[in-house]
PDB file of C-alpha atoms in Angstrom:
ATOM      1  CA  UNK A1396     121.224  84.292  88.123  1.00 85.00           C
ATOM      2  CA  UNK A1397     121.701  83.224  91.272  1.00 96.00           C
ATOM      3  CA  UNK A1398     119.794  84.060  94.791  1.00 98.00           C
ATOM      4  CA  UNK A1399     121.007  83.832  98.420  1.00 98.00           C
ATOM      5  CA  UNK A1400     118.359  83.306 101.017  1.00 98.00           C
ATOM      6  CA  UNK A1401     119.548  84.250 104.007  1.00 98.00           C
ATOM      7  CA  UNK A1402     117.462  82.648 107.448  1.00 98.00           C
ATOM      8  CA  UNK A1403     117.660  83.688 111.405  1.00 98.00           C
ATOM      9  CA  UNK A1404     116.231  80.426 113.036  1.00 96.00           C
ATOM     10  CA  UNK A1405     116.153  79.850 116.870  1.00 92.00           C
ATOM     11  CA  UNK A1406     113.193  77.437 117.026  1.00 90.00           C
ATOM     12  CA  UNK A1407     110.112  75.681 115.557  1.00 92.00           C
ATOM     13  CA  UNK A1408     112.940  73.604 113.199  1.00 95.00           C
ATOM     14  CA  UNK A1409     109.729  71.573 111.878  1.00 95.00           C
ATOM     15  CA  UNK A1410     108.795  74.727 109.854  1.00 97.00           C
ATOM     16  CA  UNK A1411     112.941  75.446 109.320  1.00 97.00           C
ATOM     17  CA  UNK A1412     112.714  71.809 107.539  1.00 97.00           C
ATOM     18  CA  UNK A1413     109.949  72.557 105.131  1.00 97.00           C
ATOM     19  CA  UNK A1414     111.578  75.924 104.354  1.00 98.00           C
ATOM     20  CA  UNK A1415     114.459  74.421 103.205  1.00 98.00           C
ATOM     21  CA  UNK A1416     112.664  71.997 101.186  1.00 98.00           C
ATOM     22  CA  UNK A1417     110.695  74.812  99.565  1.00 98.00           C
ATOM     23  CA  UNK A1418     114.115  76.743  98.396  1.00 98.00           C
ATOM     24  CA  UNK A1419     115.769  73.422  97.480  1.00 98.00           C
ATOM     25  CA  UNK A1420     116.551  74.821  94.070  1.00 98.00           C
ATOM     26  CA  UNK A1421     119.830  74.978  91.595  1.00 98.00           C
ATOM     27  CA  UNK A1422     119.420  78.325  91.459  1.00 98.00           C
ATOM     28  CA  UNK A1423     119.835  79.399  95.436  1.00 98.00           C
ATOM     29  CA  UNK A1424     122.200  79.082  98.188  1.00 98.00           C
ATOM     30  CA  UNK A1425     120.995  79.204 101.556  1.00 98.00           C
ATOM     31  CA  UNK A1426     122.763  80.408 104.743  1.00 98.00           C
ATOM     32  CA  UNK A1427     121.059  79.652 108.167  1.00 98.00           C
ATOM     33  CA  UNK A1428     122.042  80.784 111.432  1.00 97.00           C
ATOM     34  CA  UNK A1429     121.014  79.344 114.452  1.00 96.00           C
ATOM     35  CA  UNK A1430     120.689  81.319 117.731  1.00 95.00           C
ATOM     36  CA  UNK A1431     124.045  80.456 119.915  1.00 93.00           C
ATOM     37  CA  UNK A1432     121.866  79.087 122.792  1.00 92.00           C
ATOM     38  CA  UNK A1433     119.908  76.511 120.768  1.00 90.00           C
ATOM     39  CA  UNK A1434     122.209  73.539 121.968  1.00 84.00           C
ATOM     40  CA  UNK A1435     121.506  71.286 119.585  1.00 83.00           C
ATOM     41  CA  UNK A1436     121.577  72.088 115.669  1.00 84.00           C
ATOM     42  CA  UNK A1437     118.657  70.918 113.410  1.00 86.00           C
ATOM     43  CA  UNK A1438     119.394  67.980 110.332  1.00 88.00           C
ATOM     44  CA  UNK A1439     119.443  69.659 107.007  1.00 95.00           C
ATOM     45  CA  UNK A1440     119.531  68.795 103.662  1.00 95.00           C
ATOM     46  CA  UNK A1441     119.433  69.905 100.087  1.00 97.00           C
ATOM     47  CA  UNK A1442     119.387  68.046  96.820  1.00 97.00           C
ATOM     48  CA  UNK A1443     119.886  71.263  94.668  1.00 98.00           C
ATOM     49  CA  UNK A1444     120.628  74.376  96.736  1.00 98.00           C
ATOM     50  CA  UNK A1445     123.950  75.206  98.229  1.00 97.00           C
ATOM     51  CA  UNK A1446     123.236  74.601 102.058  1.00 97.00           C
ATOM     52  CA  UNK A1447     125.269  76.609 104.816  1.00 96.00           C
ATOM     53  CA  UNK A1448     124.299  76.320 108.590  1.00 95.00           C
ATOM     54  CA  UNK A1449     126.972  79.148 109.899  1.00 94.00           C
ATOM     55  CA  UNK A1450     129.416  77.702 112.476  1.00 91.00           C
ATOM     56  CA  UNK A1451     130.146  81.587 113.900  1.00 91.00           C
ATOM     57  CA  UNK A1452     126.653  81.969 115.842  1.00 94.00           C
ATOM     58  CA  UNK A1453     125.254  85.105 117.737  1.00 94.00           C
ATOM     59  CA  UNK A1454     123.588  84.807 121.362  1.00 93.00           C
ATOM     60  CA  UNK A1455     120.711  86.609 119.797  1.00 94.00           C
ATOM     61  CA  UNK A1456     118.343  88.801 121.979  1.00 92.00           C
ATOM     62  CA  UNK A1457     115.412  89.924 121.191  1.00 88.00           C
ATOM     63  CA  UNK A1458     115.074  93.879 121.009  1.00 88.00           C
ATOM     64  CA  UNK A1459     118.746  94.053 121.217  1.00 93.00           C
ATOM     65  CA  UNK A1460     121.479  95.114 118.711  1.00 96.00           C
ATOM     66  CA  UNK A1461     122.774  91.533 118.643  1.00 96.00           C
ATOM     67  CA  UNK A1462     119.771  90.570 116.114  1.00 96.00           C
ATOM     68  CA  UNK A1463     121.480  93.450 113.487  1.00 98.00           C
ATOM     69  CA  UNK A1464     124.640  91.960 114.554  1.00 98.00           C
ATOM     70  CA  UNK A1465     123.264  88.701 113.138  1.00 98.00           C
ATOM     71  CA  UNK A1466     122.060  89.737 110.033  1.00 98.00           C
ATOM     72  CA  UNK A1467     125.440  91.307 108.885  1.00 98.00           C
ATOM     73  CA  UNK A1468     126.737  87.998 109.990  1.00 98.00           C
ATOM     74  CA  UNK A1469     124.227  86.653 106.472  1.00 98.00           C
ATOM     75  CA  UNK A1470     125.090  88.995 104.958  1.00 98.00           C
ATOM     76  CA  UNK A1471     128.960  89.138 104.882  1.00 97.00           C
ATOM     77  CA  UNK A1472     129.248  85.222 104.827  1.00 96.00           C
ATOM     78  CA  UNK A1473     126.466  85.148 101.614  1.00 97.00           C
ATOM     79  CA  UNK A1474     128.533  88.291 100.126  1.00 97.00           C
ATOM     80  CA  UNK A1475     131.732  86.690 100.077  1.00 93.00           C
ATOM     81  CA  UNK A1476     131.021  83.404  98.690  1.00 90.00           C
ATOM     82  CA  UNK A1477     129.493  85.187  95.366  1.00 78.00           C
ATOM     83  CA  UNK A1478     127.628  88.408  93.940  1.00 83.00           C
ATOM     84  CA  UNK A1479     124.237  87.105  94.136  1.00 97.00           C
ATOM     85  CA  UNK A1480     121.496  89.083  92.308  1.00 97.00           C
ATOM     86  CA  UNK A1481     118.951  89.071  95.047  1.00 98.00           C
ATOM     87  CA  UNK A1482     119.799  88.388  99.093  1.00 98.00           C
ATOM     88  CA  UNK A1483     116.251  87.234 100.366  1.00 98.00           C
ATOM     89  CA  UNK A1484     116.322  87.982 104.299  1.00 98.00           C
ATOM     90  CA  UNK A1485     113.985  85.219 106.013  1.00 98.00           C
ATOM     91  CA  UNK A1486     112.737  83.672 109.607  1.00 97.00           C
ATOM     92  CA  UNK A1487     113.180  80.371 110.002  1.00 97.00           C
ATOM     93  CA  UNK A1488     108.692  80.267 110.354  1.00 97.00           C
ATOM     94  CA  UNK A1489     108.501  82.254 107.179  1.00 98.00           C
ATOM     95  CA  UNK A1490     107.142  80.426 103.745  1.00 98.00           C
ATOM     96  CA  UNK A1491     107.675  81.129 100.296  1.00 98.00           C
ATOM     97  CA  UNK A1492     104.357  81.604  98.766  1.00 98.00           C
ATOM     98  CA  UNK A1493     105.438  81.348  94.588  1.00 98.00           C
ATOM     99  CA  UNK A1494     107.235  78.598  93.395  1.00 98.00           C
ATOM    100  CA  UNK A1495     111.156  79.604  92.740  1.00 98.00           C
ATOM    101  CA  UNK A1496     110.697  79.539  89.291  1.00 98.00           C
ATOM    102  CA  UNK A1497     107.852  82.700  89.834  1.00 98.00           C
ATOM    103  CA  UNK A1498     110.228  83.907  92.343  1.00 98.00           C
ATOM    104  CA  UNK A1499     112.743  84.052  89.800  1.00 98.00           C
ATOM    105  CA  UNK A1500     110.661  85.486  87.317  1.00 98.00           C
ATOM    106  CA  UNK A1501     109.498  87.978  89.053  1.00 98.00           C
ATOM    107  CA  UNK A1502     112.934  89.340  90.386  1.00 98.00           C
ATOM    108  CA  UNK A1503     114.640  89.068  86.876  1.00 97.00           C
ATOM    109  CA  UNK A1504     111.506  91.130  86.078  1.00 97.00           C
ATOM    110  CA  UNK A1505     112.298  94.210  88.325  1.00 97.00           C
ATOM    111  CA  UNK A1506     116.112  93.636  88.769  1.00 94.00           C
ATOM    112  CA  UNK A1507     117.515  96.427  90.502  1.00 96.00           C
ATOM    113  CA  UNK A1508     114.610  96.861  92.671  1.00 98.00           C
ATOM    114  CA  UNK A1509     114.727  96.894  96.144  1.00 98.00           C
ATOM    115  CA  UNK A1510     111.909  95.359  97.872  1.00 98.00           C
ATOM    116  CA  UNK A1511     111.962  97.031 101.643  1.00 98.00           C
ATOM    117  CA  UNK A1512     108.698  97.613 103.541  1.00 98.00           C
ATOM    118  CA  UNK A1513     108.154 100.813 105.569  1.00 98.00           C
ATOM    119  CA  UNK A1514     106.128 102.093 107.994  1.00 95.00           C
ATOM    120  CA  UNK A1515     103.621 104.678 107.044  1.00 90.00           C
ATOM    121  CA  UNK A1516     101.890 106.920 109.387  1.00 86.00           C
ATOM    122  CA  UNK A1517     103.577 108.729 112.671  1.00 89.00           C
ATOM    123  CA  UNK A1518     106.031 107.043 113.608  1.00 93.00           C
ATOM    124  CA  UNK A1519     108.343 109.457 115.896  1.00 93.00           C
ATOM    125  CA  UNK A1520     107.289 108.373 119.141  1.00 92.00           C
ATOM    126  CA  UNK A1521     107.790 105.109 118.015  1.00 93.00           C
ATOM    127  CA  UNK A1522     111.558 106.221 116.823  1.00 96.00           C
ATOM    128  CA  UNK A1523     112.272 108.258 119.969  1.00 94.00           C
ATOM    129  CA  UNK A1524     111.334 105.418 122.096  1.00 92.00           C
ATOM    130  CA  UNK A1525     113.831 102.816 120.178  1.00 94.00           C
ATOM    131  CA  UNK A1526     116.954 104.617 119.047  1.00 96.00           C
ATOM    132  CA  UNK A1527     116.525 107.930 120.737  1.00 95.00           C
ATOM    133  CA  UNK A1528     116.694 106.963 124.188  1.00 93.00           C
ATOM    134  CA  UNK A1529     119.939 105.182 125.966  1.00 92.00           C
ATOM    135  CA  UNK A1530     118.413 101.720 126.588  1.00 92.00           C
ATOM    136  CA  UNK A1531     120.076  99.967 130.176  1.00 87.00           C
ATOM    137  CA  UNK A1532     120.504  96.090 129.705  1.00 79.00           C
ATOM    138  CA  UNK A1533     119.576  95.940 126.499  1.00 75.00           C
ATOM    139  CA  UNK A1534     120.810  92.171 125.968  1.00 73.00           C
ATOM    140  CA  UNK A1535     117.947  91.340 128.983  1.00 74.00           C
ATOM    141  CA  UNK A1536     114.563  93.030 127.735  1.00 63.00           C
ATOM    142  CA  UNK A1537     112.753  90.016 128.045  1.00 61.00           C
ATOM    143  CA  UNK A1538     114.389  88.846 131.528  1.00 61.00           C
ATOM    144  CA  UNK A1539     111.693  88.777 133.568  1.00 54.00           C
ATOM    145  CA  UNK A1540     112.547  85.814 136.194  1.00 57.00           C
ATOM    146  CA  UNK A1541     113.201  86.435 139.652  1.00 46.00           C
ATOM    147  CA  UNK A1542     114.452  89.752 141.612  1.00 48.00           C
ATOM    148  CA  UNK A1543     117.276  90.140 139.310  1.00 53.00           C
ATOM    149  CA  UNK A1544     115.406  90.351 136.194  1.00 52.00           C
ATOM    150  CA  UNK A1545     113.229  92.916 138.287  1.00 64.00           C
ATOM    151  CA  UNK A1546     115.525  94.926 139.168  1.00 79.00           C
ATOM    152  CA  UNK A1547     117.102  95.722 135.683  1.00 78.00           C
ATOM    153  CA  UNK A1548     113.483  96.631 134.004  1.00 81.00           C
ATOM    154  CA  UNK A1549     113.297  98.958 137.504  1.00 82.00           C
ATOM    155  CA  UNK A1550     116.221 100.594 136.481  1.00 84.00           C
ATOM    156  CA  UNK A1551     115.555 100.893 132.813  1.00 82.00           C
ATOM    157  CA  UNK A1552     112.507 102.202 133.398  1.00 83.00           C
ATOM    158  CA  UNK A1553     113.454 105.216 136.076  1.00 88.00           C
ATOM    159  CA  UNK A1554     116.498 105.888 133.049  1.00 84.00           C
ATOM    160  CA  UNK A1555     114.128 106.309 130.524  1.00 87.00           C
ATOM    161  CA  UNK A1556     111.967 108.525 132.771  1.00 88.00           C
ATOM    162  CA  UNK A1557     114.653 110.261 133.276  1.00 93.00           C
ATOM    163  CA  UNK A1558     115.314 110.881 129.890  1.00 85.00           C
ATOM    164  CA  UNK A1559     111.956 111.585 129.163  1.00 86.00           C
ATOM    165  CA  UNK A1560     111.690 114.920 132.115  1.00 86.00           C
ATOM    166  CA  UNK A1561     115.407 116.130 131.168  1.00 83.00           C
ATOM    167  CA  UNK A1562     114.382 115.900 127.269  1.00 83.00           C
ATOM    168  CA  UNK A1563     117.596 114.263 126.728  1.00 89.00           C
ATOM    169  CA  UNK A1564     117.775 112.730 122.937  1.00 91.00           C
ATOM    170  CA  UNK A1565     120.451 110.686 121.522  1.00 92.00           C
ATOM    171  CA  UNK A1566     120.768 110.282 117.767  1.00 94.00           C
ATOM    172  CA  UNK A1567     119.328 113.756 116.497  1.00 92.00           C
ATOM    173  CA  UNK A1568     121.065 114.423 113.525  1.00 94.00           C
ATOM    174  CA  UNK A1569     119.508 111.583 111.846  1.00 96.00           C
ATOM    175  CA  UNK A1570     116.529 111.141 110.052  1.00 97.00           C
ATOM    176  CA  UNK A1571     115.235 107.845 110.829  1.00 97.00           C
ATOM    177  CA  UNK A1572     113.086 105.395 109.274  1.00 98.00           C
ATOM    178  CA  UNK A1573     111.645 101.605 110.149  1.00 96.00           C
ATOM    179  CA  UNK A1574     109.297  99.132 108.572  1.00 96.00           C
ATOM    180  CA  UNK A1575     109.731  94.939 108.978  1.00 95.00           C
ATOM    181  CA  UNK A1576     113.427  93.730 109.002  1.00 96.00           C
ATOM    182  CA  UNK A1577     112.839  90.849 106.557  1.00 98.00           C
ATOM    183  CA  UNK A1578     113.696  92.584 102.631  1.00 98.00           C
ATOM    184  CA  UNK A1579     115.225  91.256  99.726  1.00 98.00           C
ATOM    185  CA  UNK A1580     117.992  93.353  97.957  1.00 98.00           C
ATOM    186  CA  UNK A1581     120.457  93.268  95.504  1.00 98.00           C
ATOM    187  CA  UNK A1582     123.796  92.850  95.808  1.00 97.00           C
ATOM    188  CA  UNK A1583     125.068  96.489  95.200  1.00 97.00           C
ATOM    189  CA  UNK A1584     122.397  97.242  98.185  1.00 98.00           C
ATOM    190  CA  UNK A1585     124.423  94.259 100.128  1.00 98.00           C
ATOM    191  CA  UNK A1586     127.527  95.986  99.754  1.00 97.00           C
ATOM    192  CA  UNK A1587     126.768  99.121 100.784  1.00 98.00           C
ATOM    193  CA  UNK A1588     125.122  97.402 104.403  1.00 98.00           C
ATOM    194  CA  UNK A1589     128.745  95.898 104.938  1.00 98.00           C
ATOM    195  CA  UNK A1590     130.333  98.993 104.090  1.00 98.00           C
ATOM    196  CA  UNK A1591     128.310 101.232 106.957  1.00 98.00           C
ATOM    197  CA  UNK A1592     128.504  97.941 109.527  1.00 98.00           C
ATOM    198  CA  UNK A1593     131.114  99.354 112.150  1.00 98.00           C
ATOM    199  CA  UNK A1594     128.897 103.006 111.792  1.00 97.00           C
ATOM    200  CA  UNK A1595     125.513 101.131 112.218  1.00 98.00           C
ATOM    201  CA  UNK A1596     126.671  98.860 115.637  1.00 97.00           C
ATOM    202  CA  UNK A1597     127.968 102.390 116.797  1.00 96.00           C
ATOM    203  CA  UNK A1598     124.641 104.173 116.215  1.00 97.00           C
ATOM    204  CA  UNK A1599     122.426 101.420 117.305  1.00 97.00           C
ATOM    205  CA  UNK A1600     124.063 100.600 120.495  1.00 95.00           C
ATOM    206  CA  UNK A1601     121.829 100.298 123.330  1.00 95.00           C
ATOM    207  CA  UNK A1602     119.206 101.245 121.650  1.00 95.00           C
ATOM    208  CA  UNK A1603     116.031  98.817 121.156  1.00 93.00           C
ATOM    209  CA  UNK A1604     114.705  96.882 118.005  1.00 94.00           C
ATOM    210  CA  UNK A1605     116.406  98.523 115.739  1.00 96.00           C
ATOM    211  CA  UNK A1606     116.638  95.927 113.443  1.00 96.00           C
ATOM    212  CA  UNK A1607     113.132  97.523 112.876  1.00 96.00           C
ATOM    213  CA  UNK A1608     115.146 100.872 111.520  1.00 98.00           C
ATOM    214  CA  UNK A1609     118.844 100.444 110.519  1.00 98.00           C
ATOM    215  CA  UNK A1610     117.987  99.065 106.996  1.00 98.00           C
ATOM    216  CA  UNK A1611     115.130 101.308 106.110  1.00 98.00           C
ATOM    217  CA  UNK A1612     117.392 104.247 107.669  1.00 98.00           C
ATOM    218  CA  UNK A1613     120.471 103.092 105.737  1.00 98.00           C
ATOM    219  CA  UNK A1614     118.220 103.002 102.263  1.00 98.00           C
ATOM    220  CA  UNK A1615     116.599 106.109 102.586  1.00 98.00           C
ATOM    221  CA  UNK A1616     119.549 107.801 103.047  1.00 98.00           C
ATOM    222  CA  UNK A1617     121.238 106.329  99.558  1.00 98.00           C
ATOM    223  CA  UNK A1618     120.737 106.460  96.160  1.00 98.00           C
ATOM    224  CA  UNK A1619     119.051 103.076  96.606  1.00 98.00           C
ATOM    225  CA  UNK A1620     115.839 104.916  97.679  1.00 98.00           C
ATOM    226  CA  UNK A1621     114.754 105.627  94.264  1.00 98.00           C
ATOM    227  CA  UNK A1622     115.408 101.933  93.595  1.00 98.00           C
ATOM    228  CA  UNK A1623     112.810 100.386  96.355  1.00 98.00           C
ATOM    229  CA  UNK A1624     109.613  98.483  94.720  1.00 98.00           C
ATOM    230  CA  UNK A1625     107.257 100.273  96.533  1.00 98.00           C
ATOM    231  CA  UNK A1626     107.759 103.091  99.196  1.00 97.00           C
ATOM    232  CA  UNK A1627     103.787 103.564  99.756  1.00 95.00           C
ATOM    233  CA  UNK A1628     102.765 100.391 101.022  1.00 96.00           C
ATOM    234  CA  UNK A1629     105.382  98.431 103.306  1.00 96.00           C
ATOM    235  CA  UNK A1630     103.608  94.843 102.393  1.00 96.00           C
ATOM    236  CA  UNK A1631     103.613  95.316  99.114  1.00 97.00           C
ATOM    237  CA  UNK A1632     107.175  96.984  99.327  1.00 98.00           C
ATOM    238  CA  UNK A1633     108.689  94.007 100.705  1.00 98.00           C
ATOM    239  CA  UNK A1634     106.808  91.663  99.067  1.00 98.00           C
ATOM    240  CA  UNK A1635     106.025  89.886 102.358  1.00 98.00           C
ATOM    241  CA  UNK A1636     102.273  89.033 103.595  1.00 96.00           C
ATOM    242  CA  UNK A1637     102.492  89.924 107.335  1.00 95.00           C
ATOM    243  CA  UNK A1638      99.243  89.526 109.957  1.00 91.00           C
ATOM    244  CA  UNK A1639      99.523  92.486 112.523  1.00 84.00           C
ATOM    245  CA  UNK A1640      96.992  91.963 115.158  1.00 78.00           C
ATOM    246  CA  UNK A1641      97.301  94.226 118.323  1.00 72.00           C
ATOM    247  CA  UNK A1642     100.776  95.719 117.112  1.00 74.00           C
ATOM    248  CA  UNK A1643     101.771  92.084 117.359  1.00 81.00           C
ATOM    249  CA  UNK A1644     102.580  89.399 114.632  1.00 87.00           C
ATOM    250  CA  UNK A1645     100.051  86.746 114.473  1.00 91.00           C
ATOM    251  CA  UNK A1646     100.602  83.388 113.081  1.00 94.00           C
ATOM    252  CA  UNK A1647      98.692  82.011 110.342  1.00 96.00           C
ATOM    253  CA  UNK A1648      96.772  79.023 111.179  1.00 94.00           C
ATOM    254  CA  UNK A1649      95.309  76.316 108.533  1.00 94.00           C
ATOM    255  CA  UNK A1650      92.141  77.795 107.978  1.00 95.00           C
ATOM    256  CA  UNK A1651      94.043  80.541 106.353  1.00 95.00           C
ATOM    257  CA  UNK A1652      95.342  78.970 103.423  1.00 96.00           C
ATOM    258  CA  UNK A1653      92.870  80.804 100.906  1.00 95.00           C
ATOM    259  CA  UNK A1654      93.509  83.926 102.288  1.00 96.00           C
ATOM    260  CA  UNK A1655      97.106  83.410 101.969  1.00 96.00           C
ATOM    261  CA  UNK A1656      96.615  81.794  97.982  1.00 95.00           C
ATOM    262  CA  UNK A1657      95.122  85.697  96.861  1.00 96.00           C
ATOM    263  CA  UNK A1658      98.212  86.984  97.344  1.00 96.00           C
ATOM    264  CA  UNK A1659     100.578  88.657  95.093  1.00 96.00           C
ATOM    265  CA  UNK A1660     103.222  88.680  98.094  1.00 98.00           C
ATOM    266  CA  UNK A1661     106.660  86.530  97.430  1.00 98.00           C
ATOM    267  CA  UNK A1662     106.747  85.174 101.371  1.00 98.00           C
ATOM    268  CA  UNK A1663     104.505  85.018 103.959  1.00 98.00           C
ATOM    269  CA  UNK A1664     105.260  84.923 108.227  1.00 95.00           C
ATOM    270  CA  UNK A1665     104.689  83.020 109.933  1.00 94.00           C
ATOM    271  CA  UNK A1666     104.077  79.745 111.490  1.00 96.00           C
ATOM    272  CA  UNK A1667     104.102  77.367 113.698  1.00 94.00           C
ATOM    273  CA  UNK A1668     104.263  73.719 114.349  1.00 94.00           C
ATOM    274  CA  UNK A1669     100.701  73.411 115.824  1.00 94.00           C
ATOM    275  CA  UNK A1670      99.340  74.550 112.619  1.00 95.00           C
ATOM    276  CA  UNK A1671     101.714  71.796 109.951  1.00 96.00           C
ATOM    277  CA  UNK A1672      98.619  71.503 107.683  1.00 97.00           C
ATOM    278  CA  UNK A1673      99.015  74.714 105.872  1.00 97.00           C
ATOM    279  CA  UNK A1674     102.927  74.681 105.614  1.00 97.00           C
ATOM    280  CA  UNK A1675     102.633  71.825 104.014  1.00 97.00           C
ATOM    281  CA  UNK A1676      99.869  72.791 101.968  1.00 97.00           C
ATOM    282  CA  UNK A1677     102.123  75.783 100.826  1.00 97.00           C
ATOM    283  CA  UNK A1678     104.822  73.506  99.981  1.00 97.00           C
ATOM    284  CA  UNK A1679     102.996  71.111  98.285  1.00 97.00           C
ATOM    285  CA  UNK A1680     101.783  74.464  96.330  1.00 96.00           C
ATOM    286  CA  UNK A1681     105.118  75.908  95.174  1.00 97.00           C
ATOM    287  CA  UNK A1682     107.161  72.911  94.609  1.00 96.00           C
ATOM    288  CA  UNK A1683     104.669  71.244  92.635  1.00 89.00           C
ATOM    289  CA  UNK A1684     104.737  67.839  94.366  1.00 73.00           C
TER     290      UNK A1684
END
């Protein structure tokens, strides 16, 4: 059975490399697409694996419906080139932490199982702040150079304060839910993604990370939420080891590779180039060389 692993890479290609390396396997085909705005592409290569860098690319924005936009773009090009049995959603600074054959194991193990992390806790400010509120500019949240890039947060702001003293709400009717976007699914979970894509760009317009929500959202609305691993505990759900620090992802650094060796997760983000020792540790570690 075969597995599609599906990466959204914009930088840090050192770590991209070593990924690859680490899913170089017979039984996977990767797809990577590379932000529009990286000029130059990095050099890739696979003995085993079926290797795709996408030639249609996204400008992808961070906090903006463009990343979403993205991952249907994985999605749809992985869906049509073969019914995989698991779609594996990565960074390009995420690691595998089994080797594929545990990997493999462990999804023929629970096949049908959909491994999606979500968010426990209150979360409806954090959902009326994202998708209930008409976002301005939504393609420029992190544009913070010069008068221009002043202006527009200006004018976000005073719209959402607007918002906020009229009580106007957007999205009402619907039930949302969020948790990390990186998951692994099956491919009857796939298809049903692609088949709400034209209703999900709609809802999530101008809205703001809601690549945090649409999949959880989609899932819990579906029969597939009787299907996901592990509704209770979003690591263990997605089977992804994930350092929050400050409401902000931290990056694991090379005194961390113990730490990361007593876990039972699948993947682990992320890293970065300053800290090489431990992803290559880690791929030393699952590919057995």
């Amino acid at each position: 059975m075969k597995h599609a692993y599906l990466i959204l890479a914009h930088n840090e290609f050192p770590i991209l490399e070593r990924l690859v390396k680490a899913l170089d396997d017979p039984r996977n085909d990767i797809y990577i697409h590379v932000d529009r705005k990286t000029s130059v592409l990095p050099e890739l290569k696979t003995a085993h694996a079926g290797l795709s860098i996408l030639s249609d690319r996204i400008d992808v924005r961070w906090g903006d419906v463009s990343v979403v936009e993205a991952e249907f773009l994985l999605f749809e090009w992985a869906a049509k080139n073969g019914g995989y049995t698991y779609y594996h959603l990565l960074s390009g600074v995420d690691m595998p932490l089994k080797s594929q054959d545990e990997i493999h194991a462990f999804c023929d193990k629970q096949q049908g199982k959909e491994f999606i992390g979500f968010s426990k806790g209150d979360i409806n400010a954090q959902i009326e702040r994202k998708v209930q509120r008409y976002h301005l500019f939504p393609r420029d949240f992190r544009d913070h150079k010069g008068f221009f890039g002043f202006s527009r947060r200006l004018l976000r702001y005073v719209y959402l304060r607007l918002q906020d003293l009229f009580g106007m709400k957007r999205n009402q009717h619907i039930e949302f839910k969020k948790g990390t976007q990186w998951v692994s699914v099956t491919h009857d979970f796939v298809t049903y993604i692609l088949s709400e894509k034209a209703k999900v760009l709609h809802t999530y317009k101008n809205t703001f990370c809601s690549d945090e929500i649409f999949i959880q959202t989609l899932c819990w609305h579906s029969p597939f939420r009787d299907s996901v691993y592990d509704l209770n505990n979003e690591g263990n759900g997605c089977m992804r080891m994930i350092r929050w620090k400050a409401n902000q992802i931290w990056d694991w650094e090379n005194k961390d590779f113990d730490i990361l060796m007593a876990s039972d997760a699948l993947f682990v983000r992320k890293f970065n180039s300053r800290n090489l020792e431990i992803v290559d540790k880690l791929l030393n570690k699952v590919t057995g060389s």
